[in-house]
XYZ file of C-alpha atoms in Angstrom:
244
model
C 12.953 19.880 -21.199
C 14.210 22.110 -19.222
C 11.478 22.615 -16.503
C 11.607 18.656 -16.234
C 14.953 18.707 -15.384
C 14.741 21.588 -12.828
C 11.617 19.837 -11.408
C 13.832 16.472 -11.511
C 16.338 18.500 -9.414
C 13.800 19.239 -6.604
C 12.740 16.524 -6.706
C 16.002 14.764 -5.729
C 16.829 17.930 -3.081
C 13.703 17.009 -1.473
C 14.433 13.024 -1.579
C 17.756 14.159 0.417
C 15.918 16.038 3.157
C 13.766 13.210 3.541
C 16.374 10.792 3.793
C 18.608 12.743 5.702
C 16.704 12.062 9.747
C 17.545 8.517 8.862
C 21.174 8.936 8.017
C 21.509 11.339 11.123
C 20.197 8.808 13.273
C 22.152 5.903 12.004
C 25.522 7.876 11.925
C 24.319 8.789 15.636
C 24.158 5.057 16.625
C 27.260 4.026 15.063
C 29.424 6.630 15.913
C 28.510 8.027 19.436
C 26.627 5.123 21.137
C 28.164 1.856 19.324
C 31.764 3.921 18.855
C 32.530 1.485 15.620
C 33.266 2.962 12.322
C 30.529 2.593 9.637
C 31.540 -0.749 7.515
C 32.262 -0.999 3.958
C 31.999 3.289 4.054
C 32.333 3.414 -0.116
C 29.266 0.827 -0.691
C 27.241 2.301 2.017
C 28.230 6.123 0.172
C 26.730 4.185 -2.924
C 23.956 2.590 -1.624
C 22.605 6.288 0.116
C 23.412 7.084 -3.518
C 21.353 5.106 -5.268
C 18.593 4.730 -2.528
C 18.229 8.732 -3.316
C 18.208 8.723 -7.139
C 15.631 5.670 -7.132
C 13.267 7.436 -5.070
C 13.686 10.509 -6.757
C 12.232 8.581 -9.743
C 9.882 6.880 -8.469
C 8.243 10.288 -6.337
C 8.658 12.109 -9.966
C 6.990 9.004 -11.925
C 4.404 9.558 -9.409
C 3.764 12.898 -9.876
C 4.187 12.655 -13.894
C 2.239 9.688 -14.437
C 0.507 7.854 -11.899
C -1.285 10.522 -10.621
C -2.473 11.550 -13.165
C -3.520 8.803 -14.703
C -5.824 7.316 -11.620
C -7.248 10.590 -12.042
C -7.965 11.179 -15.369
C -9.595 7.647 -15.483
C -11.710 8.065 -12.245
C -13.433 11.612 -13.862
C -14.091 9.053 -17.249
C -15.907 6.768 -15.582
C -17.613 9.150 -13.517
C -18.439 11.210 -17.329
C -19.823 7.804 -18.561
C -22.282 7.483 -15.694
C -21.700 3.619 -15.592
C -21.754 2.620 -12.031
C -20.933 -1.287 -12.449
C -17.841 -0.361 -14.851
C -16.858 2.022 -12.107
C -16.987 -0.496 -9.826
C -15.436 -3.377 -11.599
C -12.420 -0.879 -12.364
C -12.026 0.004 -8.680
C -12.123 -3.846 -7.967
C -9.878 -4.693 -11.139
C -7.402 -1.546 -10.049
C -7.135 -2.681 -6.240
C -6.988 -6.700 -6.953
C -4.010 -5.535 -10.124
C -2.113 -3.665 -7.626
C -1.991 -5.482 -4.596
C -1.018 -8.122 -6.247
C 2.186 -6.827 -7.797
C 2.995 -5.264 -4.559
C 6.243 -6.124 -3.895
C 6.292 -5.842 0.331
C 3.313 -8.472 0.459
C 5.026 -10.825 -2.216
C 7.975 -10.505 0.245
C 5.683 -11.384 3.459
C 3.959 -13.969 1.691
C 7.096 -15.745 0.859
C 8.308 -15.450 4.043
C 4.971 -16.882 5.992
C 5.424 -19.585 3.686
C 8.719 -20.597 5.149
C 7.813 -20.199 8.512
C 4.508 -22.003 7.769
C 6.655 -24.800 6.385
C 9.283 -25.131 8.576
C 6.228 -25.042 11.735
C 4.356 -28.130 10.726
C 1.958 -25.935 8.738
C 2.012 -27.329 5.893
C 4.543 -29.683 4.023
C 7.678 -28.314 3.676
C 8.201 -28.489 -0.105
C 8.210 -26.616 -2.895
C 5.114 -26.900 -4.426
C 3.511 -26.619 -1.093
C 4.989 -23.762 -0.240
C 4.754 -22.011 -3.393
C 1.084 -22.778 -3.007
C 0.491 -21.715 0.459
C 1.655 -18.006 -1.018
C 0.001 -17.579 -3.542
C -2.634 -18.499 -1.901
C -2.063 -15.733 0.583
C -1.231 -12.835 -1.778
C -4.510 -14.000 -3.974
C -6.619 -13.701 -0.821
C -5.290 -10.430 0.443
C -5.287 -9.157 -3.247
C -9.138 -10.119 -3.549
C -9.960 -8.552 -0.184
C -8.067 -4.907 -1.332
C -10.226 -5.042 -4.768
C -13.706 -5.730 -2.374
C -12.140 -2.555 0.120
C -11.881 0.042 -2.873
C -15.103 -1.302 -4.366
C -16.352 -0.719 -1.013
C -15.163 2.646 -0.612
C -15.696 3.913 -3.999
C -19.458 2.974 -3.492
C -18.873 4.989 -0.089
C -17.882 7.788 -1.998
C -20.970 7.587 -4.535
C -23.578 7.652 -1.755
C -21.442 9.816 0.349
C -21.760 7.347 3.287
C -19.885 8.484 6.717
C -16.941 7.002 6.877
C -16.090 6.088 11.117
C -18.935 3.530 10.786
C -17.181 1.146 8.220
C -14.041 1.519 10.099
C -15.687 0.825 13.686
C -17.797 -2.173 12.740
C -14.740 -3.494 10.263
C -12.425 -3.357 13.522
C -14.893 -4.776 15.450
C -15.320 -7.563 13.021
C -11.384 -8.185 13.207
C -11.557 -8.391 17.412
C -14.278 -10.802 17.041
C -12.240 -13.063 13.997
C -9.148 -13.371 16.094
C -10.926 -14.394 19.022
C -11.355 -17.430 16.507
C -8.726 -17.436 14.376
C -5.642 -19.696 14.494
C -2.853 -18.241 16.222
C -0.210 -19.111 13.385
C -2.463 -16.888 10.919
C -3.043 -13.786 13.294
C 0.087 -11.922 13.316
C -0.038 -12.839 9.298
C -3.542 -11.263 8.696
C -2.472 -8.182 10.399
C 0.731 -7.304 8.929
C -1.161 -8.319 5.760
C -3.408 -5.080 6.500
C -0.096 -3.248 6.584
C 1.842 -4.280 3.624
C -0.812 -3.528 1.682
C -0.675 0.152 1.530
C 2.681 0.168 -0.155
C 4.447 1.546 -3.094
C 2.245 0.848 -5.911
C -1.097 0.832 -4.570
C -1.280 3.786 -2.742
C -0.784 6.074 -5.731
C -3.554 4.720 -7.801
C -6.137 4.357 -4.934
C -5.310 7.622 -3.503
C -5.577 9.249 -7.303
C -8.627 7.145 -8.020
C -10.494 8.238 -4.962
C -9.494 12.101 -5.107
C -10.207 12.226 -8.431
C -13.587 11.048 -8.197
C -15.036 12.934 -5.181
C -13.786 15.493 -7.412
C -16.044 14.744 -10.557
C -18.877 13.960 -8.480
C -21.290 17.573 -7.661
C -21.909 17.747 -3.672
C -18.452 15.287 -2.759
C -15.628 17.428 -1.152
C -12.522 16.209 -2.269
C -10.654 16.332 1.343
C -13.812 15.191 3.140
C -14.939 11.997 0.674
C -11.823 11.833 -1.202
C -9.722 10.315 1.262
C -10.063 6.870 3.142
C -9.731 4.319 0.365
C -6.555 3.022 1.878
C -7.767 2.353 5.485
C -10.311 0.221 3.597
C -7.182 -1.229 2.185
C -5.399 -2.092 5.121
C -8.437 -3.091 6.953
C -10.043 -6.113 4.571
C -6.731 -8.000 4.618
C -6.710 -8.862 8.236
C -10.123 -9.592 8.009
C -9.961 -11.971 5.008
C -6.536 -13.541 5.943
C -8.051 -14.528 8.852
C -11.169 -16.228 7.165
C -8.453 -17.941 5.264
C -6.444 -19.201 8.179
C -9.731 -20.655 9.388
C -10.632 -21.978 5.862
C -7.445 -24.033 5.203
């Protein structure tokens, strides 16, 4: 109990230091070049607050038990020898979390609206509603194909640079084609992506099995599941702008 809390303690110290270059350069900007004082000073005091104690949890739930657990699973499947259950977790873990990422059910929303309120499509409810989940469905499918993509990468120990080159290639080509309402979309799509929850378990799930598998190096194979991530979305998005 003890160590936890000590570690808990660190853990918030180091939340602080990381948060600190943005308070700095706020305080900077409001002070010395804007000259105003800071509005509402106690809720901003308990806002910082609360921004540092929620991602001191969430860093330390990390470390305690997402971590962990991506890796622990990835050396089990790589024990069992099953290639195809490998596979359809990698697909199953990168469709679950993109999904229930919270920064793409934000954009989605919000390309909705602007979708709606542009002629896109008809502004109402249903429509709407429709138009993003349609959107986080197809960027969600697209993530589970990238780490099913990569973790086969990782089995046959595949370079990397050429999946990246001819992906980005493919994504020049697409928006030469694409409509221009769905461009800016499919690439901040490739951004949001990579947030919060999925980078954890993809990041866990790839170290740990370049780990587990004889002749992969960890920091050499281990690595690069999430620029697969961020890379599919634009691709697919875009396919779906054209599709719809």
């Amino acid at each position: 109990m003890q160590k936890s809390l000590i570690a808990l303690f660190h853990s918030m110290v180091s939340s602080l230091r990381d948060l600190l270059p943005i308070i700095v350069v706020i305080a900077f900007f409001q002070l010395l070049v804007l000259q105003q004082p800071l509005p509402n000073m106690l809720d901003l005091l308990f806002g910082t607050f609360f921004v540092v104690l929620g991602l001191t949890f969430f860093v330390y739930g990390l470390e305690m038990g997402l971590f962990p657990i991506g890796e622990t699973m990835a050396y089990a499947f790589a024990k069992k020898g099953s290639v195809l259950w490998l596979l359809l977790f990698a697909f199953a873990l990168g469709f679950g979390t993109t999904v229930a990422e919270p920064a793409l059910i934000a954009v989605a929303d919000e390309a909705a609206k602007v979708a709606a309120t542009g002629g896109v499509i008809a502004n109402a409810t249903a429509a709407k509603q429709g138009y993003a989940d349609g959107l986080r469905l197809t960027v969600a499918l697209s993530v589970g194909f990238a780490i099913v993509l990569g973790v086969l990468r990782i089995l046959k120990g595949w370079p990397i640079h050429w999946f990246i080159i001819g992906g980005y290639i493919l994504v020049v080509i697409m928006t030469s084609f694409a409509p221009e309402e769905i461009i800016g979309i499919a690439y901040d799509s490739g951004g949001v992506t990579t947030s919060t929850i999925t980078v954890p378990l993809v990041t866990a799930l790839g170290v740990g099995l370049a780990s587990s598998i004889k002749g992969r190096n960890p920091m050499i194979d281990g690595f690069g599941l999430i620029a697969f991530a961020s890379l599919t979305p634009m691709i697919f998005v875009m396919a779906y702008g054209m599709a719809i």
